[in-house]
């Protein structure tokens, strides 16, 4: 097991896991990995180089050489600030397409491992507990009903001043959930050793408190 403790938080799109993971990391003074951002960056970089998202070899080559700089909350791709650009629905869908390609996932593995630095890491995504950090002492599967997630994404887009259509968002979420679950490599799944955090009727504070409480229990339990 890696010497650096990792809290792996996996779950479907728009479940709020990013907000919860970031808050848990801030509270513990841990680093934070938004692995979805790395897939989004790959999709955006491919689009900017006019490479089709389905082109496994070319997208994997882009993933392997991605010129990314994380600067607090700001994300730079090849020198340009793409913090907002990677959050669009279009790039989210593209991320889900490139994420289904095994060579792309392999090319992004070392980049994700590099985030595991002292004193610890909170990593969120789809396969943090299953593939990227399988030895994580705490794994959480954070979810909410599809309706609640669509509503959250809808409100998020409105808050950013973007046009939002609840029916279209709901349809897109279903398509993305299906692609993330059905793919052959590292599909989204609730692992037997992951704690289930169902947040449909739960606010962010409560979800953060639950993860912190599980973490306290984990570090206070001597490992077998
Ligand atoms: O969490 P997100 O919406 O930013 O993720 C965008 C897409 O990236 C998502 O549809 C699936 C993919 N993804 C993945 O396959 N594995 C991860 N660890 C994180 C994201």
XYZ file of N, CA and C and ligand atoms in Angstrom:
692
model
N 0.832 -1.204 0.000
C 0.000 0.000 0.000
C 0.864 1.250 0.000
N 0.401 2.253 -0.728
C 1.158 3.502 -0.786
C 1.210 4.123 0.609
N 2.321 4.806 0.918
C 2.485 5.396 2.241
C 1.558 6.594 2.420
N 1.104 7.151 1.317
C 0.249 8.329 1.385
C -1.214 7.887 1.490
N -1.926 8.328 2.550
C -3.328 7.905 2.655
C -4.205 8.544 1.583
N -5.102 7.735 1.023
C -5.985 8.221 -0.037
C -7.433 7.949 0.351
N -8.273 8.947 0.164
C -9.718 8.748 0.279
C -10.251 8.766 -1.148
N -10.825 7.651 -1.594
C -11.327 7.529 -2.966
C -12.834 7.746 -2.943
N -13.286 8.744 -3.715
C -14.719 9.031 -3.776
C -15.177 8.865 -5.222
N -15.949 7.821 -5.479
C -16.448 7.568 -6.826
C -17.957 7.749 -6.861
N -18.462 8.010 -8.066
C -19.905 8.141 -8.207
C -20.255 8.689 -9.573
N -21.547 8.720 -9.882
C -21.979 9.176 -11.209
C -21.884 10.692 -11.378
N -22.086 11.134 -12.611
C -22.062 12.561 -12.956
C -23.033 13.365 -12.108
N -22.605 14.557 -11.742
C -23.462 15.526 -11.058
C -23.985 15.038 -9.715
N -23.263 14.103 -9.097
C -23.704 13.621 -7.789
C -23.276 14.592 -6.691
N -22.386 15.517 -7.029
C -21.886 16.455 -6.023
C -20.608 15.952 -5.378
N -20.043 14.875 -5.916
C -18.850 14.292 -5.277
C -17.647 15.236 -5.318
N -17.573 16.082 -6.382
C -16.454 17.021 -6.478
C -16.479 18.029 -5.346
N -17.654 18.571 -5.082
C -17.794 19.557 -4.000
C -17.457 18.918 -2.656
N -17.989 17.716 -2.448
C -17.755 17.029 -1.173
C -16.270 16.680 -1.035
N -15.672 16.139 -2.103
C -14.264 15.721 -2.054
C -13.355 16.914 -1.775
N -13.638 18.031 -2.450
C -12.816 19.232 -2.241
C -12.913 19.721 -0.795
N -14.132 19.699 -0.249
C -14.319 20.163 1.134
C -13.642 19.240 2.134
N -13.712 17.934 1.867
C -13.042 16.975 2.766
C -11.531 17.225 2.714
N -11.006 17.427 1.502
C -9.566 17.675 1.341
C -9.162 18.947 2.086
N -9.944 20.009 1.934
C -9.624 21.273 2.613
C -9.612 21.080 4.125
N -10.610 20.350 4.634
C -10.711 20.151 6.081
C -9.508 19.378 6.621
N -9.082 18.368 5.870
C -7.974 17.525 6.351
C -6.601 18.084 5.967
N -6.583 19.121 5.106
C -5.304 19.638 4.602
C -4.680 18.682 3.601
N -5.514 17.867 2.933
C -5.039 16.903 1.938
C -5.052 17.539 0.547
N -4.313 16.927 -0.375
C -4.389 17.327 -1.779
C -5.709 16.819 -2.342
N -6.076 17.365 -3.504
C -7.338 16.978 -4.128
C -7.112 16.650 -5.597
N -7.609 15.509 -6.026
C -7.557 15.142 -7.454
C -8.967 15.065 -8.013
N -9.248 15.923 -8.984
C -10.504 15.871 -9.733
C -10.173 15.099 -11.017
N -10.306 13.777 -10.976
C -9.851 12.982 -12.127
C -10.717 13.244 -13.352
N -11.986 13.612 -13.144
C -12.843 13.938 -14.280
C -12.252 15.084 -15.086
N -11.614 16.041 -14.383
C -11.014 17.191 -15.080
C -9.944 16.713 -16.051
N -9.250 15.652 -15.699
C -8.175 15.149 -16.568
C -8.756 14.547 -17.846
N -9.901 13.849 -17.716
C -10.577 13.333 -18.915
C -11.176 14.482 -19.726
N -11.703 15.476 -19.033
C -12.250 16.647 -19.739
C -11.142 17.386 -20.497
N -9.971 17.529 -19.864
C -8.841 18.201 -20.514
C -8.407 17.439 -21.758
N -8.441 16.114 -21.663
C -8.052 15.294 -22.816
C -9.044 15.519 -23.959
N -10.341 15.540 -23.634
C -11.362 15.757 -24.666
C -11.198 17.142 -25.296
N -10.936 18.140 -24.466
C -10.775 19.502 -24.990
C -9.526 19.602 -25.865
N -8.432 18.998 -25.396
C -7.181 19.052 -26.176
C -7.385 18.373 -27.528
N -8.103 17.249 -27.544
C -8.355 16.545 -28.808
C -9.175 17.441 -29.735
N -10.210 18.048 -29.161
C -11.058 18.920 -29.987
C -10.241 20.071 -30.585
N -9.371 20.647 -29.759
C -8.570 21.778 -30.242
C -7.572 21.351 -31.315
N -7.218 20.058 -31.313
C -6.289 19.572 -32.353
C -7.043 18.867 -33.480
N -8.372 19.051 -33.500
C -9.225 18.437 -34.535
C -9.073 16.919 -34.610
N -8.884 16.300 -33.444
C -8.819 14.835 -33.384
C -10.175 14.327 -32.909
N -10.717 13.319 -33.583
C -12.014 12.739 -33.204
C -11.897 12.076 -31.828
N -12.925 12.221 -30.994
C -12.886 11.632 -29.652
C -12.815 10.094 -29.692
N -13.278 9.490 -30.755
C -13.251 8.019 -30.847
C -11.901 7.484 -31.326
N -11.004 8.366 -31.734
C -9.728 7.917 -32.318
C -8.761 7.532 -31.183
N -8.798 6.253 -30.807
C -8.079 5.804 -29.607
C -6.581 6.125 -29.631
N -5.904 5.790 -30.716
C -4.447 5.979 -30.756
C -4.077 7.461 -30.653
N -4.781 8.272 -31.402
C -4.434 9.702 -31.394
C -4.817 10.376 -30.086
N -5.968 10.004 -29.531
C -6.372 10.627 -28.252
C -5.430 10.155 -27.139
N -5.000 8.888 -27.206
C -4.060 8.388 -26.184
C -2.736 9.136 -26.267
N -2.303 9.450 -27.485
C -1.049 10.203 -27.648
C -1.200 11.604 -27.049
N -2.363 12.190 -27.243
C -2.625 13.518 -26.658
C -2.641 13.421 -25.128
N -3.286 12.365 -24.618
C -3.375 12.176 -23.160
C -1.989 12.019 -22.542
N -1.119 11.301 -23.245
C 0.213 11.016 -22.703
C 1.072 12.267 -22.609
N 0.771 13.255 -23.420
C 1.636 14.440 -23.462
C 0.890 15.713 -23.073
N -0.227 15.527 -22.392
C -1.076 16.664 -22.010
C -0.261 17.706 -21.226
N -0.279 18.949 -21.703
C 0.482 20.008 -21.038
C -0.472 20.762 -20.096
N -0.578 20.246 -18.877
C -1.556 20.783 -17.931
C -0.871 21.387 -16.714
N -1.412 22.491 -16.257
C -0.922 23.069 -14.995
C -2.127 23.352 -14.098
N -2.125 22.744 -12.910
C -3.175 23.009 -11.915
C -2.632 24.082 -10.991
N -3.353 25.202 -10.930
C -2.866 26.328 -10.151
C -4.001 26.738 -9.216
N -4.094 26.087 -8.046
C -5.249 26.284 -7.177
C -6.475 25.800 -7.921
N -7.490 26.672 -8.016
C -8.715 26.267 -8.715
C -8.606 26.461 -10.227
N -7.545 27.128 -10.678
C -7.401 27.404 -12.119
C -6.664 26.268 -12.825
N -7.126 25.951 -14.042
C -6.509 24.875 -14.822
C -6.054 25.443 -16.162
N -4.784 25.218 -16.486
C -4.231 25.712 -17.751
C -3.867 24.552 -18.655
N -4.250 24.683 -19.920
C -3.913 23.676 -20.931
C -3.069 24.374 -21.986
N -1.851 23.886 -22.162
C -0.913 24.487 -23.124
C -0.876 26.013 -22.957
N -0.836 26.446 -21.709
C -0.693 27.878 -21.434
C -1.983 28.674 -21.407
N -3.121 28.092 -21.868
C -4.348 28.890 -21.838
C -5.258 28.436 -20.703
N -5.932 29.407 -20.099
C -6.789 29.115 -18.958
C -8.084 28.454 -19.452
N -8.286 27.187 -19.075
C -9.440 26.428 -19.578
C -10.384 26.031 -18.442
N -10.236 26.708 -17.299
C -11.039 26.378 -16.115
C -12.525 26.292 -16.442
N -13.015 27.282 -17.201
C -14.436 27.308 -17.578
C -14.701 26.373 -18.759
N -13.795 26.411 -19.740
C -14.025 25.675 -20.999
C -14.234 24.181 -20.770
N -13.554 23.597 -19.797
C -13.700 22.140 -19.605
C -15.012 21.779 -18.905
N -15.733 22.773 -18.383
C -16.970 22.469 -17.636
C -18.205 22.439 -18.527
N -18.074 22.683 -19.823
C -19.275 22.700 -20.662
C -19.850 21.291 -20.773
N -21.137 21.215 -21.097
C -21.790 19.915 -21.269
C -21.172 19.163 -22.434
N -20.791 19.900 -23.483
C -20.207 19.260 -24.662
C -18.892 18.556 -24.292
N -18.050 19.234 -23.544
C -16.766 18.624 -23.175
C -16.987 17.499 -22.152
N -18.024 17.642 -21.315
C -18.359 16.550 -20.387
C -18.716 15.275 -21.145
N -19.484 15.423 -22.201
C -19.847 14.259 -23.016
C -18.620 13.707 -23.729
N -17.790 14.605 -24.236
C -16.556 14.170 -24.911
C -15.659 13.413 -23.944
N -15.615 13.883 -22.692
C -14.790 13.218 -21.677
C -15.274 11.794 -21.476
N -16.582 11.623 -21.480
C -17.139 10.293 -21.273
C -16.829 9.378 -22.467
N -16.712 9.958 -23.665
C -16.353 9.161 -24.848
C -14.875 8.758 -24.791
N -13.976 9.721 -24.534
C -12.543 9.369 -24.520
C -12.220 8.452 -23.339
N -13.016 8.580 -22.258
C -12.773 7.771 -21.056
C -13.079 6.293 -21.277
N -13.815 5.985 -22.340
C -14.141 4.578 -22.613
C -13.024 3.876 -23.386
N -11.992 4.613 -23.774
C -10.911 4.036 -24.585
C -9.774 3.552 -23.673
N -9.485 2.238 -23.668
C -8.479 1.695 -22.747
C -7.112 2.375 -22.843
N -6.648 2.681 -24.049
C -5.313 3.281 -24.179
C -5.271 4.681 -23.569
N -6.407 5.358 -23.596
C -6.472 6.706 -23.004
C -6.392 6.584 -21.482
N -7.136 5.638 -20.928
C -7.117 5.452 -19.470
C -5.705 5.084 -19.011
N -5.041 4.211 -19.770
C -3.683 3.795 -19.404
C -2.736 4.984 -19.446
N -2.904 5.833 -20.451
C -2.005 6.979 -20.614
C -2.168 7.993 -19.478
N -3.339 7.987 -18.834
C -3.599 8.981 -17.779
C -3.320 8.468 -16.365
N -2.926 7.204 -16.259
C -2.767 6.595 -14.932
C -1.642 7.237 -14.102
N -0.457 7.353 -14.710
C 0.693 7.878 -13.962
C 0.429 9.316 -13.514
N -0.246 10.069 -14.372
C -0.571 11.462 -14.046
C -1.439 11.532 -12.783
N -2.358 10.572 -12.661
C -3.238 10.563 -11.490
C -2.478 10.102 -10.243
N -1.620 9.076 -10.418
C -0.841 8.595 -9.263
C 0.033 9.704 -8.676
N 0.489 10.612 -9.537
C 1.401 11.663 -9.089
C 0.746 12.616 -8.078
N -0.574 12.590 -7.993
C -1.270 13.460 -7.025
C -1.176 12.930 -5.597
N -0.817 11.668 -5.442
C -0.755 11.073 -4.094
C 0.515 11.547 -3.396
N 0.395 12.643 -2.703
C 1.537 13.233 -2.005
C 1.142 13.508 -0.567
N 2.150 13.499 0.324
C 1.900 13.761 1.741
C 1.275 15.144 1.902
N 0.396 15.336 2.887
C 0.017 14.347 3.906
C -1.103 13.398 3.477
N -1.707 13.592 2.308
C -2.784 12.693 1.900
C -3.500 13.243 0.695
N -4.399 12.422 0.150
C -5.109 12.809 -1.071
C -6.575 12.417 -0.984
N -7.430 13.311 -1.439
C -8.826 12.957 -1.673
C -8.992 12.969 -3.190
N -9.386 11.821 -3.764
C -9.477 11.700 -5.215
C -10.902 11.376 -5.597
N -11.466 12.124 -6.568
C -12.826 11.788 -6.975
C -12.895 11.433 -8.446
N -13.803 10.498 -8.773
C -13.940 10.068 -10.160
C -14.890 8.900 -10.298
N -14.517 7.952 -11.158
C -15.349 6.769 -11.395
C -14.630 5.493 -10.967
N -13.282 5.531 -11.024
C -12.505 4.314 -10.771
C -11.373 4.562 -9.790
N -11.556 5.543 -8.901
C -10.493 5.852 -7.942
C -10.246 4.643 -7.037
N -11.340 4.060 -6.537
C -11.209 2.920 -5.615
C -10.913 1.605 -6.324
N -11.382 1.460 -7.569
C -11.223 0.164 -8.242
C -9.888 0.022 -8.952
N -9.398 1.098 -9.547
C -8.247 0.978 -10.452
C -7.070 1.885 -10.101
N -7.349 3.141 -9.842
C -6.243 4.094 -9.687
C -5.616 3.981 -8.289
N -6.463 3.915 -7.255
C -5.959 3.788 -5.890
C -6.650 2.622 -5.180
N -6.433 1.386 -5.661
C -7.168 0.244 -5.095
C -6.834 -0.008 -3.619
N -5.696 0.511 -3.149
C -5.327 0.286 -1.749
C -5.829 1.405 -0.836
N -6.633 2.310 -1.353
C -7.125 3.423 -0.523
C -7.800 2.877 0.732
N -7.427 3.384 1.911
C -8.036 2.865 3.135
C -9.508 3.235 3.298
N -9.952 4.288 2.616
C -11.382 4.626 2.657
C -11.880 4.831 1.233
N -12.924 4.069 0.874
C -13.550 4.210 -0.439
C -15.017 4.555 -0.222
N -15.469 5.557 -0.941
C -16.850 6.009 -0.793
C -17.511 5.983 -2.171
N -18.722 5.477 -2.227
C -19.513 5.564 -3.460
C -20.602 6.580 -3.186
N -20.444 7.769 -3.795
C -21.359 8.873 -3.509
C -22.344 9.019 -4.667
N -23.621 8.914 -4.368
C -24.593 8.993 -5.446
C -25.831 9.772 -5.001
N -26.752 9.938 -5.941
C -28.055 10.562 -5.671
C -28.944 10.109 -6.816
N -30.242 10.271 -6.662
C -31.141 9.845 -7.729
C -30.845 10.645 -9.003
N -31.202 10.086 -10.158
C -30.952 10.769 -11.433
C -31.669 12.120 -11.451
N -32.870 12.172 -10.870
C -33.633 13.434 -10.862
C -32.893 14.492 -10.044
N -32.411 14.092 -8.872
C -31.707 15.049 -8.011
C -30.428 15.528 -8.682
N -29.738 14.621 -9.373
C -28.483 15.004 -10.035
C -28.746 15.955 -11.204
N -29.813 15.682 -11.967
C -30.148 16.559 -13.096
C -30.486 17.956 -12.567
N -31.217 17.990 -11.477
C -31.607 19.265 -10.858
C -30.351 20.030 -10.389
N -29.399 19.307 -9.800
C -28.166 19.945 -9.325
C -27.372 20.526 -10.485
N -27.244 19.742 -11.571
C -26.502 20.222 -12.740
C -27.205 21.442 -13.338
N -28.553 21.385 -13.374
C -29.368 22.475 -13.921
C -29.107 23.761 -13.136
N -29.144 23.653 -11.817
C -28.929 24.845 -10.989
C -27.505 25.382 -11.126
N -26.554 24.447 -11.265
C -25.153 24.824 -11.430
C -24.964 25.644 -12.717
N -25.602 25.186 -13.801
C -25.478 25.890 -15.084
C -26.134 27.266 -15.006
N -27.319 27.329 -14.386
C -28.000 28.619 -14.257
C -27.151 29.582 -13.443
N -26.540 29.078 -12.375
C -25.712 29.931 -11.519
C -24.520 30.476 -12.285
N -24.084 29.715 -13.301
C -22.949 30.186 -14.109
C -23.417 31.081 -15.258
N -24.743 31.341 -15.292
C -25.272 32.219 -16.333
C -25.398 31.534 -17.686
N -25.379 30.185 -17.695
C -25.496 29.460 -18.964
C -26.931 29.043 -19.210
N -27.287 28.874 -20.475
C -28.621 28.379 -20.813
C -28.713 26.935 -20.334
N -29.858 26.570 -19.783
C -29.989 25.204 -19.275
C -31.393 24.699 -19.523
N -31.468 23.434 -19.950
C -32.756 22.819 -20.264
C -32.811 21.519 -19.468
N -33.709 21.481 -18.485
C -33.728 20.351 -17.552
C -33.948 19.014 -18.267
N -34.833 19.000 -19.261
C -35.115 17.739 -19.969
C -33.866 17.260 -20.715
N -33.172 18.199 -21.353
C -31.966 17.823 -22.109
C -30.875 17.345 -21.161
N -30.758 18.007 -20.006
C -29.738 17.609 -19.026
C -30.024 16.203 -18.506
N -31.311 15.934 -18.228
C -31.693 14.609 -17.724
C -31.346 13.527 -18.754
N -31.654 13.799 -20.016
C -31.371 12.817 -21.075
C -29.863 12.608 -21.202
N -29.110 13.697 -21.130
C -27.657 13.605 -21.271
C -27.043 12.832 -20.101
N -27.582 13.071 -18.889
C -27.062 12.360 -17.708
C -27.287 10.861 -17.834
N -28.475 10.481 -18.314
C -28.770 9.055 -18.496
C -27.788 8.435 -19.485
N -27.537 9.163 -20.597
C -26.629 8.636 -21.625
C -25.230 8.493 -21.055
N -24.822 9.486 -20.281
C -23.469 9.459 -19.725
C -23.327 8.367 -18.670
N -24.349 8.228 -17.808
C -24.339 7.169 -16.781
C -24.172 5.812 -17.449
N -24.937 5.637 -18.538
C -24.943 4.362 -19.226
C -23.558 4.075 -19.804
N -22.951 5.110 -20.432
C -21.625 4.924 -21.038
C -20.585 4.644 -19.947
N -20.662 5.352 -18.822
C -19.672 5.174 -17.755
C -19.808 3.803 -17.087
N -21.050 3.279 -17.044
C -21.274 1.988 -16.384
C -21.000 0.809 -17.290
N -21.317 1.003 -18.591
C -21.291 -0.141 -19.508
C -19.930 -0.386 -20.130
N -19.001 0.567 -20.003
C -17.732 0.381 -20.721
C -16.949 -0.804 -20.142
N -16.073 -1.364 -20.994
C -15.353 -2.569 -20.607
C -14.250 -2.279 -19.591
N -13.608 -1.117 -19.710
C -12.502 -0.824 -18.786
C -12.940 0.102 -17.663
N -12.561 -0.251 -16.442
C -12.805 0.574 -15.257
C -14.198 1.203 -15.258
N -15.248 0.397 -15.372
C -16.587 0.985 -15.366
C -16.950 1.548 -13.986
N -17.907 2.480 -14.013
C -18.401 2.999 -12.744
C -19.148 1.876 -12.021
N -18.773 1.618 -10.792
C -19.426 0.549 -10.023
C -19.256 0.833 -8.533
N -20.181 0.317 -7.763
C -19.988 0.404 -6.319
C -19.249 -0.835 -5.872
N -18.050 -0.645 -5.345
C -17.230 -1.787 -4.926
C -17.769 -2.356 -3.626
N -17.531 -3.648 -3.393
C -18.001 -4.245 -2.136
C -17.365 -3.578 -0.906
N -16.136 -3.040 -1.064
C -15.480 -2.425 0.105
C -15.682 -0.900 0.153
N -16.629 -0.376 -0.651
C -16.886 1.072 -0.602
C -18.110 1.356 0.262
N -18.049 2.467 1.003
C -19.209 2.910 1.789
C -20.170 3.631 0.859
N -21.440 3.353 1.010
C -22.446 4.018 0.172
C -22.904 5.317 0.826
N -22.779 6.419 0.088
C -23.260 7.710 0.577
C -24.340 8.182 -0.387
N -25.592 7.996 0.023
C -26.734 8.339 -0.824
C -27.174 9.747 -0.442
N -26.995 10.707 -1.358
C -27.154 12.109 -0.961
C -28.404 12.781 -1.517
N -29.364 11.980 -2.032
C -30.554 12.599 -2.632
C -31.210 13.593 -1.661
N -31.303 13.194 -0.403
C -31.971 14.061 0.578
C -30.958 14.636 1.572
N -29.743 14.846 1.105
C -28.685 15.258 2.034
C -27.972 16.491 1.493
N -27.667 17.450 2.341
C -26.917 18.632 1.898
C -25.418 18.339 1.903
N -24.653 19.289 1.371
C -23.200 19.105 1.271
C -22.565 18.958 2.662
N -23.002 19.786 3.618
C -22.393 19.741 4.953
C -22.507 18.356 5.574
N -23.700 17.785 5.417
C -23.958 16.471 6.005
C -23.100 15.384 5.328
N -22.984 15.502 4.003
C -22.184 14.522 3.259
C -20.705 14.622 3.651
N -20.207 15.853 3.791
C -18.807 16.054 4.187
C -18.592 15.478 5.588
N -19.529 15.764 6.483
C -19.404 15.279 7.868
C -19.371 13.751 7.899
N -20.175 13.122 7.044
C -20.194 11.652 7.019
C -18.855 11.083 6.548
N -18.280 11.681 5.502
C -16.983 11.174 5.007
C -15.911 11.378 6.088
N -15.938 12.544 6.748
C -14.937 12.808 7.788
C -15.094 11.834 8.953
N -16.330 11.502 9.255
C -16.552 10.567 10.360
C -16.042 9.167 9.990
N -16.290 8.749 8.737
C -15.742 7.457 8.285
C -14.215 7.481 8.309
N -13.661 8.634 7.923
C -12.194 8.734 7.883
C -11.617 8.621 9.299
N -12.255 9.307 10.258
C -11.769 9.218 11.644
C -11.830 7.794 12.143
N -12.915 7.110 11.788
C -13.047 5.711 12.217
C -11.968 4.857 11.551
N -11.663 5.161 10.283
C -10.654 4.375 9.530
C -9.270 4.537 10.150
N -8.890 5.780 10.450
C -7.518 5.964 10.943
C -7.386 5.545 12.404
N -8.533 5.423 13.093
C -8.464 4.997 14.493
C -8.645 3.496 14.657
N -8.813 2.801 13.510
C -8.954 1.347 13.582
C -7.625 0.728 13.176
N -6.984 -0.002 14.065
C -5.712 -0.624 13.673
C -5.939 -1.579 12.517
N -5.079 -1.502 11.460
C -5.301 -2.396 10.328
C -4.920 -3.821 10.698
N -5.642 -4.746 10.069
C -5.466 -6.169 10.414
C -4.113 -6.654 9.936
O -16.743 13.770 -13.103
P -16.854 14.442 -14.477
O -18.263 14.707 -14.937
O -15.996 15.667 -14.565
O -16.224 13.366 -15.503
C -16.273 13.539 -16.891
C -16.224 12.184 -17.579
O -14.936 11.589 -17.392
C -17.228 11.155 -17.071
O -18.381 11.087 -17.878
C -16.500 9.840 -17.119
C -15.051 10.197 -17.178
N -14.297 9.822 -15.973
C -13.816 8.539 -15.900
O -14.086 7.729 -16.779
N -13.037 8.159 -14.856
C -12.771 9.018 -13.868
N -12.000 8.629 -12.856
C -13.284 10.331 -13.910
C -14.069 10.706 -14.979
